[in-house]
PDB file of C-alpha atoms and ligand atoms in Angstrom:
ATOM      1  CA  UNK A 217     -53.481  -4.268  28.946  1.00  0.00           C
ATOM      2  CA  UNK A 218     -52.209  -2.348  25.618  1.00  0.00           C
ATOM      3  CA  UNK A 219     -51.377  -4.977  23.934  1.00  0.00           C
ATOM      4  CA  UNK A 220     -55.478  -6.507  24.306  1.00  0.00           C
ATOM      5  CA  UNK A 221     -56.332  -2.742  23.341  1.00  0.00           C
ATOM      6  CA  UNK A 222     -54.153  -2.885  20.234  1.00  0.00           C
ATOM      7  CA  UNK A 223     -55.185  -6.799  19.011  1.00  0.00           C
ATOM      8  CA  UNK A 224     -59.305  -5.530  19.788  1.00  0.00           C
ATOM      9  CA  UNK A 225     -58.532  -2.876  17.842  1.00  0.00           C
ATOM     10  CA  UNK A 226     -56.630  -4.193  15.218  1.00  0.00           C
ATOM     11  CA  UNK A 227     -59.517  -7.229  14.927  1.00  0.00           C
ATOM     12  CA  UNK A 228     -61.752  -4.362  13.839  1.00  0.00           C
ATOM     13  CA  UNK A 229     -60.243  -3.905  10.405  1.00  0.00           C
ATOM     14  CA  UNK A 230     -59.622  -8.175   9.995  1.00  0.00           C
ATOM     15  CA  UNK A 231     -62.356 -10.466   8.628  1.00  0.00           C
ATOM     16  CA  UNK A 232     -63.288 -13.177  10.691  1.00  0.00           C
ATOM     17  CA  UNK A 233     -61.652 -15.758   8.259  1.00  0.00           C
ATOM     18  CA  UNK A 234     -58.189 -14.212   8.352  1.00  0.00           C
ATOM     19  CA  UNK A 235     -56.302 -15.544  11.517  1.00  0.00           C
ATOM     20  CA  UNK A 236     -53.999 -13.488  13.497  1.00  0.00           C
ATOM     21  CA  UNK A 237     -50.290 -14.603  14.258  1.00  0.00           C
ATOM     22  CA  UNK A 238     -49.332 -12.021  17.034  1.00  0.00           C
ATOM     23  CA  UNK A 239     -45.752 -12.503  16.929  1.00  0.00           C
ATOM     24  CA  UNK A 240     -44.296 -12.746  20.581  1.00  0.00           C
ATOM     25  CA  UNK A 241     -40.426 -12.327  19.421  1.00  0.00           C
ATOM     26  CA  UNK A 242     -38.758 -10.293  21.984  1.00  0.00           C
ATOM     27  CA  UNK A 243     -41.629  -9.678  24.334  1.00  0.00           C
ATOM     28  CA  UNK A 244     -41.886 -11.143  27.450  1.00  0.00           C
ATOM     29  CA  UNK A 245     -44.024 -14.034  28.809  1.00  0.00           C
ATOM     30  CA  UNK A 246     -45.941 -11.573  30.574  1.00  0.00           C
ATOM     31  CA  UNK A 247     -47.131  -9.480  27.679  1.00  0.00           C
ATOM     32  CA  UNK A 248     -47.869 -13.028  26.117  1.00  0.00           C
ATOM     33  CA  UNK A 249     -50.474 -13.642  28.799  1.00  0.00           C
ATOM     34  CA  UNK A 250     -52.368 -11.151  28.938  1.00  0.00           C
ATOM     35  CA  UNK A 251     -53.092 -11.947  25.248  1.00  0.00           C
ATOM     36  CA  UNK A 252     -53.889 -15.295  25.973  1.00  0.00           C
ATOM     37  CA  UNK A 253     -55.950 -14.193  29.014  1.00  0.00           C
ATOM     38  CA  UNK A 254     -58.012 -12.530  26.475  1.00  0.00           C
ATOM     39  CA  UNK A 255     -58.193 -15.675  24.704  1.00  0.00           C
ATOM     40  CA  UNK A 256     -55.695 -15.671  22.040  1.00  0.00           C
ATOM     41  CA  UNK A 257     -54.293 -18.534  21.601  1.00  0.00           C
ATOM     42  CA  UNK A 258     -51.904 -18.370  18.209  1.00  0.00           C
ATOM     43  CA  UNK A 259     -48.263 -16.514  18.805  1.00  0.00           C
ATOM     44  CA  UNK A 260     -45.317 -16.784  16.518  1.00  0.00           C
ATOM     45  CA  UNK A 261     -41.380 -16.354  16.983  1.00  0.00           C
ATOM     46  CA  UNK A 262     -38.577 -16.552  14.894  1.00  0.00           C
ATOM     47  CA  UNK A 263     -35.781 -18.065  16.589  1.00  0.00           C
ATOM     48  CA  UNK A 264     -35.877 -21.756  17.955  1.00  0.00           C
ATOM     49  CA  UNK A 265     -34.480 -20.787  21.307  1.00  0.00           C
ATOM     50  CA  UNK A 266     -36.679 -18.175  22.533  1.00  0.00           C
ATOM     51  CA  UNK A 267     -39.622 -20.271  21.647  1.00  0.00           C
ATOM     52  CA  UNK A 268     -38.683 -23.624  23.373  1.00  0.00           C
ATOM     53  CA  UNK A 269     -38.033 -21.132  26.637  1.00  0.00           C
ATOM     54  CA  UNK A 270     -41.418 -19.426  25.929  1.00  0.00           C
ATOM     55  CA  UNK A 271     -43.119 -22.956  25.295  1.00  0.00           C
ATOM     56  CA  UNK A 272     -41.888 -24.340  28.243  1.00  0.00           C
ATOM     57  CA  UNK A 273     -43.192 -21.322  30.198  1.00  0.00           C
ATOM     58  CA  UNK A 274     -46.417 -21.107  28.838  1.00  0.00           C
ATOM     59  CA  UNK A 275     -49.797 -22.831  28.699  1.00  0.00           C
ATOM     60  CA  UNK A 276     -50.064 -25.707  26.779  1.00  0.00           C
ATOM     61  CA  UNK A 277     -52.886 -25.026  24.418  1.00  0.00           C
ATOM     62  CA  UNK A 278     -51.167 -22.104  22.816  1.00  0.00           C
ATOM     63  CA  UNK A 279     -50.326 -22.430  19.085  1.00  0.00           C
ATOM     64  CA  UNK A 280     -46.848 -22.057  18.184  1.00  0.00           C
ATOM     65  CA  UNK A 281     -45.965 -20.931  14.629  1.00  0.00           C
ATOM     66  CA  UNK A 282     -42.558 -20.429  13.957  1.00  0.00           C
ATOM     67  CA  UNK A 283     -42.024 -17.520  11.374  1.00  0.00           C
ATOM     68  CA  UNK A 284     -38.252 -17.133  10.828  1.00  0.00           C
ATOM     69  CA  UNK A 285     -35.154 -18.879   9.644  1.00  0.00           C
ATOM     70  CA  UNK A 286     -35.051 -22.388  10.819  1.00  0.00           C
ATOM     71  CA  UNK A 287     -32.003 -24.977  10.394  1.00  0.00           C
ATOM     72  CA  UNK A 288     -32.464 -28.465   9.835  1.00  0.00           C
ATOM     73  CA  UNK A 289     -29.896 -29.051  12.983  1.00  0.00           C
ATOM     74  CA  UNK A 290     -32.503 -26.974  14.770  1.00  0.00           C
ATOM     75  CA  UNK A 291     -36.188 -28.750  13.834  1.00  0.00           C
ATOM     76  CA  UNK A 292     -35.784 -31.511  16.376  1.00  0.00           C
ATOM     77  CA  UNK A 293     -36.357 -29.093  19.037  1.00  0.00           C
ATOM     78  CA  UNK A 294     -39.917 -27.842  17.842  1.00  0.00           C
ATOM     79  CA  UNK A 295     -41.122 -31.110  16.245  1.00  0.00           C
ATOM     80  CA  UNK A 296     -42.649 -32.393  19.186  1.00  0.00           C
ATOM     81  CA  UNK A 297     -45.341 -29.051  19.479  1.00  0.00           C
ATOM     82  CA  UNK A 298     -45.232 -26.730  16.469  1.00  0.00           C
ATOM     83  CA  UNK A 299     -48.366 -25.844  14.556  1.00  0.00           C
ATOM     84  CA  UNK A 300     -47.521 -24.321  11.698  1.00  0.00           C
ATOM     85  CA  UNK A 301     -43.199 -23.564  10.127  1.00  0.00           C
ATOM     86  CA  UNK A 302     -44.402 -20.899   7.600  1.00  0.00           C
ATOM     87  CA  UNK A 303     -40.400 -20.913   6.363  1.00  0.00           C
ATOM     88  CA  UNK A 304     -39.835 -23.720   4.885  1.00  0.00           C
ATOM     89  CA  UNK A 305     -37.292 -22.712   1.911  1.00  0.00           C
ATOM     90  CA  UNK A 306     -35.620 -26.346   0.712  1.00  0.00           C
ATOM     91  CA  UNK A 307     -36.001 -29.943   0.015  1.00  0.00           C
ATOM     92  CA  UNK A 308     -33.107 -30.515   2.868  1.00  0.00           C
ATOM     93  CA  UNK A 309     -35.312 -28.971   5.539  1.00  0.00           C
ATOM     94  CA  UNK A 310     -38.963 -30.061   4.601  1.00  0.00           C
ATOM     95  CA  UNK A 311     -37.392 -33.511   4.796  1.00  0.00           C
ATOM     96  CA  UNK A 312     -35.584 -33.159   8.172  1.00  0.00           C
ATOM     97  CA  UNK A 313     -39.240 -31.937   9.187  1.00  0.00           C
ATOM     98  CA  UNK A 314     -40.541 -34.756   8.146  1.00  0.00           C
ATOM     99  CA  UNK A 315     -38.165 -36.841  10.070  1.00  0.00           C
ATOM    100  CA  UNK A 316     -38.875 -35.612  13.021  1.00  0.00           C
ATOM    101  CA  UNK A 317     -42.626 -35.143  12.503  1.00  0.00           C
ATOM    102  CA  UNK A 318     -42.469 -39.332  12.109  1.00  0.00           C
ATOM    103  CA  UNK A 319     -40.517 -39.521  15.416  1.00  0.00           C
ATOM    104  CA  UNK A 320     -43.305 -37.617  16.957  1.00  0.00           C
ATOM    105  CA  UNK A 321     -46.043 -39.481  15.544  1.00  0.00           C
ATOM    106  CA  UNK A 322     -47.106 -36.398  13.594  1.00  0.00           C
ATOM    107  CA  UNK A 323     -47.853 -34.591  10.726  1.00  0.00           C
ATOM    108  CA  UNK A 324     -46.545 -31.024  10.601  1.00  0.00           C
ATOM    109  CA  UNK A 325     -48.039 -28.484   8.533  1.00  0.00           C
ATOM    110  CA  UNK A 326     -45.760 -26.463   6.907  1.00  0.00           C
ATOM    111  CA  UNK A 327     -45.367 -23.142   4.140  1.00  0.00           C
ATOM    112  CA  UNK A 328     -42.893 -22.015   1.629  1.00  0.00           C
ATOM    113  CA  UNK A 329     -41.410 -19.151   2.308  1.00  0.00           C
ATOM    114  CA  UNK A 330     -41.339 -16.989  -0.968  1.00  0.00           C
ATOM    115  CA  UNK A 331     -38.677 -14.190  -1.727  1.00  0.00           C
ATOM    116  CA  UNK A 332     -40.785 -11.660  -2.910  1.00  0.00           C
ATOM    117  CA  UNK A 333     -39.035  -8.280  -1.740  1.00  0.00           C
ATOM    118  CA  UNK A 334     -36.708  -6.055  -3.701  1.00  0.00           C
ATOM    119  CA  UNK A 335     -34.272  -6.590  -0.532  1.00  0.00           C
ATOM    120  CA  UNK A 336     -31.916  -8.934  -0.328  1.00  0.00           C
ATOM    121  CA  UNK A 337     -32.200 -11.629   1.641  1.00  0.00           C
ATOM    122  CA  UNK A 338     -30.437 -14.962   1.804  1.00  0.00           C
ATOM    123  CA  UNK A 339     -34.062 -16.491   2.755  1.00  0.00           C
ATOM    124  CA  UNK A 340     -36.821 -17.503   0.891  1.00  0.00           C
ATOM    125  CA  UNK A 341     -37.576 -19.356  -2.507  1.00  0.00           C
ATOM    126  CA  UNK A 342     -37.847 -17.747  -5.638  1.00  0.00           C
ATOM    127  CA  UNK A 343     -41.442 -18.126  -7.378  1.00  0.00           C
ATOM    128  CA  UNK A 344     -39.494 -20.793 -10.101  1.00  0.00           C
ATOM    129  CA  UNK A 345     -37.823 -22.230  -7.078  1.00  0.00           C
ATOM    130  CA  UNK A 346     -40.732 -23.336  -5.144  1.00  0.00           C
ATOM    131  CA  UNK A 347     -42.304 -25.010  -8.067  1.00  0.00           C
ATOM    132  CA  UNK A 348     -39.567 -27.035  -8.848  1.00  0.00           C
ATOM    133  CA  UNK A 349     -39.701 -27.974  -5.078  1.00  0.00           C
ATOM    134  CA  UNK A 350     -43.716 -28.467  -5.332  1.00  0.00           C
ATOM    135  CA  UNK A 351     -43.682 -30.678  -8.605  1.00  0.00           C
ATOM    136  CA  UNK A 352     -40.545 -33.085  -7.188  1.00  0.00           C
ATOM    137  CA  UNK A 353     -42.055 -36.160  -7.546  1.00  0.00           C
ATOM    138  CA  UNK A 354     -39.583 -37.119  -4.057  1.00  0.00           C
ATOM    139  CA  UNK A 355     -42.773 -34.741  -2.096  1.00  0.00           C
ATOM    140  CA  UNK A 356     -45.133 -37.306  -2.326  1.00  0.00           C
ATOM    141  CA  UNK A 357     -42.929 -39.427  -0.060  1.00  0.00           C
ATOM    142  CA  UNK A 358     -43.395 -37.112   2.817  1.00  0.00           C
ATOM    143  CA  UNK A 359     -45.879 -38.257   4.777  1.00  0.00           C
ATOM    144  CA  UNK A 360     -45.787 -36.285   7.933  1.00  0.00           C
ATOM    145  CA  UNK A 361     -45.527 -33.149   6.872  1.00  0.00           C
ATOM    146  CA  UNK A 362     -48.346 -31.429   5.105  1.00  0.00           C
ATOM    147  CA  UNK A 363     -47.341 -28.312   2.432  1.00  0.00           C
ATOM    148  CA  UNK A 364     -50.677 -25.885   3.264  1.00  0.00           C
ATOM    149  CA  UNK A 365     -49.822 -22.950   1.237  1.00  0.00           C
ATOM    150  CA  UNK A 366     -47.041 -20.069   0.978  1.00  0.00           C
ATOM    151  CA  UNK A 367     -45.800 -17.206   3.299  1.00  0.00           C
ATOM    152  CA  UNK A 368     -43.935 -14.291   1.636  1.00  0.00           C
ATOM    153  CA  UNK A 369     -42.254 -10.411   3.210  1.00  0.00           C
ATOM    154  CA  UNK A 370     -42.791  -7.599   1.599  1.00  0.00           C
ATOM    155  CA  UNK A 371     -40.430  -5.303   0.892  1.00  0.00           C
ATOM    156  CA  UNK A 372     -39.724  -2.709   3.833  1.00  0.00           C
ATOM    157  CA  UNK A 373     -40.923   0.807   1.954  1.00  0.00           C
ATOM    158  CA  UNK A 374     -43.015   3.381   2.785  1.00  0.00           C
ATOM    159  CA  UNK A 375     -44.302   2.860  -1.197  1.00  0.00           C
ATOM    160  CA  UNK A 376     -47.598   1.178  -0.761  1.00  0.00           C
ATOM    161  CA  UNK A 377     -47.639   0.498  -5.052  1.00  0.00           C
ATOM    162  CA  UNK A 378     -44.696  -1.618  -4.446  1.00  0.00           C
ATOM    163  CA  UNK A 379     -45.783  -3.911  -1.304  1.00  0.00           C
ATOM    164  CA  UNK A 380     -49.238  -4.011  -3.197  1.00  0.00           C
ATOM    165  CA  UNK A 381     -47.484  -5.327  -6.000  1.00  0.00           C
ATOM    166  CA  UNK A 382     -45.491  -7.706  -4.269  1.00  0.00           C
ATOM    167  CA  UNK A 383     -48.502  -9.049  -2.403  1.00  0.00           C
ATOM    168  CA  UNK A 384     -50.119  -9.500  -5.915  1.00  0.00           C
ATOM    169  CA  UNK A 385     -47.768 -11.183  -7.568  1.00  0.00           C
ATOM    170  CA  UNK A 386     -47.547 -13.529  -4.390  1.00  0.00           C
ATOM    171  CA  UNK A 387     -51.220 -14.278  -4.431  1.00  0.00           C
ATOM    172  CA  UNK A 388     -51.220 -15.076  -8.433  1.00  0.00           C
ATOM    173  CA  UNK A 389     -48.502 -17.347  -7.856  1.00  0.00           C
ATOM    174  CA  UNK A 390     -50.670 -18.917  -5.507  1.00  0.00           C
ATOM    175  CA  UNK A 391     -53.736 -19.557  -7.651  1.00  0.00           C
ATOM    176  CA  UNK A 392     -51.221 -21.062 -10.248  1.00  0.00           C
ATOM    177  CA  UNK A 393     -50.118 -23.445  -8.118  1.00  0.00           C
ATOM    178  CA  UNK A 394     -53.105 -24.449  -6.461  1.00  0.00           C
ATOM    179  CA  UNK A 395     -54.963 -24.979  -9.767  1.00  0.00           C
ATOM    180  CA  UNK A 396     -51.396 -27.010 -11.099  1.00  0.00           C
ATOM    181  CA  UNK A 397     -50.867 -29.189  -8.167  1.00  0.00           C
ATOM    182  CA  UNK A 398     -53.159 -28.968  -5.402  1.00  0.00           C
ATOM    183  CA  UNK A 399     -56.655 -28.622  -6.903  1.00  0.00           C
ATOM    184  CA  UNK A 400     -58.294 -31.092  -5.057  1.00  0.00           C
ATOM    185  CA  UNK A 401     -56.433 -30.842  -1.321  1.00  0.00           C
ATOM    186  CA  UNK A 402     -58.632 -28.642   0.574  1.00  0.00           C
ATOM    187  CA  UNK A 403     -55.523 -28.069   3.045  1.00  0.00           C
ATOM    188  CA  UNK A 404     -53.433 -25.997   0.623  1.00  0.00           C
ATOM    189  CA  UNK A 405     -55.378 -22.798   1.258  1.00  0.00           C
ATOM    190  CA  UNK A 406     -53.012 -20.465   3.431  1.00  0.00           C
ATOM    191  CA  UNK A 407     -51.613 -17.131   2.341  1.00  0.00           C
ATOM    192  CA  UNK A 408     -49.229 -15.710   4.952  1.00  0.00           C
ATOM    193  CA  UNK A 409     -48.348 -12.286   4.237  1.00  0.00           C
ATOM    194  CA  UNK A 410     -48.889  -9.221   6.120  1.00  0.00           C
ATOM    195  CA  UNK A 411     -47.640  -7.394   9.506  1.00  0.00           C
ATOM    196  CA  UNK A 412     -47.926  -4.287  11.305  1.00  0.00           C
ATOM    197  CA  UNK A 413     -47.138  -1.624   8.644  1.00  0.00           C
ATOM    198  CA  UNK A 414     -49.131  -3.563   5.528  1.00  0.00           C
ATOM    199  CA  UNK A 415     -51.420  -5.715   6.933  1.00  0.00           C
ATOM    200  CA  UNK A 416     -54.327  -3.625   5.541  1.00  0.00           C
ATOM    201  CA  UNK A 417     -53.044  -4.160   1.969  1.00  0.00           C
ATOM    202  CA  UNK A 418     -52.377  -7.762   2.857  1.00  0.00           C
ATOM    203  CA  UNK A 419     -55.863  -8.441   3.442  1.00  0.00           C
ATOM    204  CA  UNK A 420     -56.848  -6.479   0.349  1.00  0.00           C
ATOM    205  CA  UNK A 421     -54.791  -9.118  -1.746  1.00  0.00           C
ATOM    206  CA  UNK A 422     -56.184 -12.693  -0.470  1.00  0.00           C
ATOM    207  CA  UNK A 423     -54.173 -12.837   2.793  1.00  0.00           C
ATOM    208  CA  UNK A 424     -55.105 -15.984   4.992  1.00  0.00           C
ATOM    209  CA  UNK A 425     -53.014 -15.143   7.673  1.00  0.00           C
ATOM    210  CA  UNK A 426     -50.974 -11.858   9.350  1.00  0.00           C
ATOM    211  CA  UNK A 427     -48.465 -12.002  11.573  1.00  0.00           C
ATOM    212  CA  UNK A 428     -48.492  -9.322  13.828  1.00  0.00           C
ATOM    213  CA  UNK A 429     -45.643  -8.212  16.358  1.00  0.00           C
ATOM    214  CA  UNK A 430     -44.788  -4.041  17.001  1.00  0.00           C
ATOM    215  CA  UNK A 431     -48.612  -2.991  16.223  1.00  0.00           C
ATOM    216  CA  UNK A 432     -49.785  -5.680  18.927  1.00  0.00           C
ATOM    217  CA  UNK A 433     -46.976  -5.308  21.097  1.00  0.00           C
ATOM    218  CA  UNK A 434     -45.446  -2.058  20.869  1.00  0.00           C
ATOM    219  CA  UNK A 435     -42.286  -1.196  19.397  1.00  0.00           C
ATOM    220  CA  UNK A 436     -39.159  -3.563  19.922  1.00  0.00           C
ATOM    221  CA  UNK A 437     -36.222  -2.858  22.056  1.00  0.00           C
TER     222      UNK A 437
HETATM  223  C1  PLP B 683     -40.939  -9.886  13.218  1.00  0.00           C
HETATM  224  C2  PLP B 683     -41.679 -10.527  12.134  1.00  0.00           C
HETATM  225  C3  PLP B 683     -43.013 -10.181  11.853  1.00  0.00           C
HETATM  226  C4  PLP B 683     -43.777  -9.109  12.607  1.00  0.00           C
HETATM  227  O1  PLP B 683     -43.242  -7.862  12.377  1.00  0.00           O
HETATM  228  P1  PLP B 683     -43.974  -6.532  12.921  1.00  0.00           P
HETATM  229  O2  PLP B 683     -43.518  -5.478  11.991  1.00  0.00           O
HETATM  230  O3  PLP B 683     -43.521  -6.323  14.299  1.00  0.00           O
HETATM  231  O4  PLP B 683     -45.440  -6.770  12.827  1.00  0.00           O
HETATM  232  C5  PLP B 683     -43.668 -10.860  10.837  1.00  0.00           C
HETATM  233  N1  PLP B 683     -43.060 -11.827  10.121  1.00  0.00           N
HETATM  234  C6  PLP B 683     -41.792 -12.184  10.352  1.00  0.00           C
HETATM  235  C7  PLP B 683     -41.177 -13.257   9.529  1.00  0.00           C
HETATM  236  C8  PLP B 683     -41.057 -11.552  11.359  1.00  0.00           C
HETATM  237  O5  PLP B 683     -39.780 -11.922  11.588  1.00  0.00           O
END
């Protein structure tokens, strides 16, 4: 039952309008249940496999996000049930998405993942990156999948100046490109950033959605 404790607890400091991702990676189906036995419903993973096995497993009215890396050889797997891909970081795989969002009769919702951490990382768009992807005229052409806002990391630092930053800059970048390209779509309205160690600062800075593993969960093996 900790991990119920932890989420009730952890729903104390969240406004009603911010949704919780509690991010299942690693943890068993078990520990998954007892969540959803609560009644939560939404659960994100990052790698293709374990979430096909934990799909499979599980209820069916769950909401899958998937949160990490994802190759284009690897989207035909989770086409048929994901919710929301909040890392979507090039043409090549928002249009393999597509693909197989048509072949399944549906429209997938999707973010870009923006690189906004000091770290390196091979992952993630740059802010001038994603607009060139946003203002290709090719998007348009994409009609099952549905671009409903931005996901970004902070960097991993005890310095709360610097992830505040970070989570700033993220949100500004937002605004711009709302008010540029997607004034009028009432679907482009997602900010995911925030998880266990900054998801207070996260909310402080416009965050739509946090995904939430270790402070749910307990710490990872
Ligand atoms: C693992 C992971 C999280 C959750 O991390 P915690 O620190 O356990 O909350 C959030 N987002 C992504 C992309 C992750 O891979």
């Amino acid at each position: 039952m900790d991990a119920v404790k932890n989420l009730i607890k952890i729903k104390k400091n969240v406004p009603s309008n911010v949704k919780i991702i509690a991010v299942s990676k690693t943890y068993s189906t078990e520990k998954i249940m007892q969540l959803y036995n609560y009644g939560h419903t939404i659960f994100g993973e990052n790698r293709v496999q374990e979430l096909l096995a934990k799909y499979n497993a599980l209820p069916k009215d769950i909401e899958w996000h998937m949160i990490g890396h994802l190759q284009s050889n690897k989207v035909k797997y989770i086409a048929p049930f994901i919710s929301l891909i909040h890392s979507v970081d090039s043409k090549k795989l928002l249009y393999e998405i597509n693909k197989r969002a048509k072949q399944n009769n549906r429209i997938i919702d999707c973010l870009l993942q923006i690189h906004i951490a000091k770290e390196e990382s091979k992952y993630g768009l740059s802010f001038y990156q994603a607009e060139e992807l946003i203002k290709d005229k090719d998007l348009s052409l994409l009609n099952n999948v549905r671009l409903c806002g931005l996901m970004g990391m902070a960097t991993n630092t005890s310095n709360l100046k610097i992830i505040k930053n970070e989570f700033k800059a993220l949100k500004d970048f937002f605004n711009k490109i709302k008010n540029k390209y997607f004034a009028n779509i009432n679907y482009f309205k997602e900010l995911s950033m925030g998880m266990s160690n900054d998801y207070k600062i996260a909310i402080e800075e416009g965050s739509t959605m946090l995904r939430i593993g270790s402070a749910i969960f307990g710490s990872r093996k």
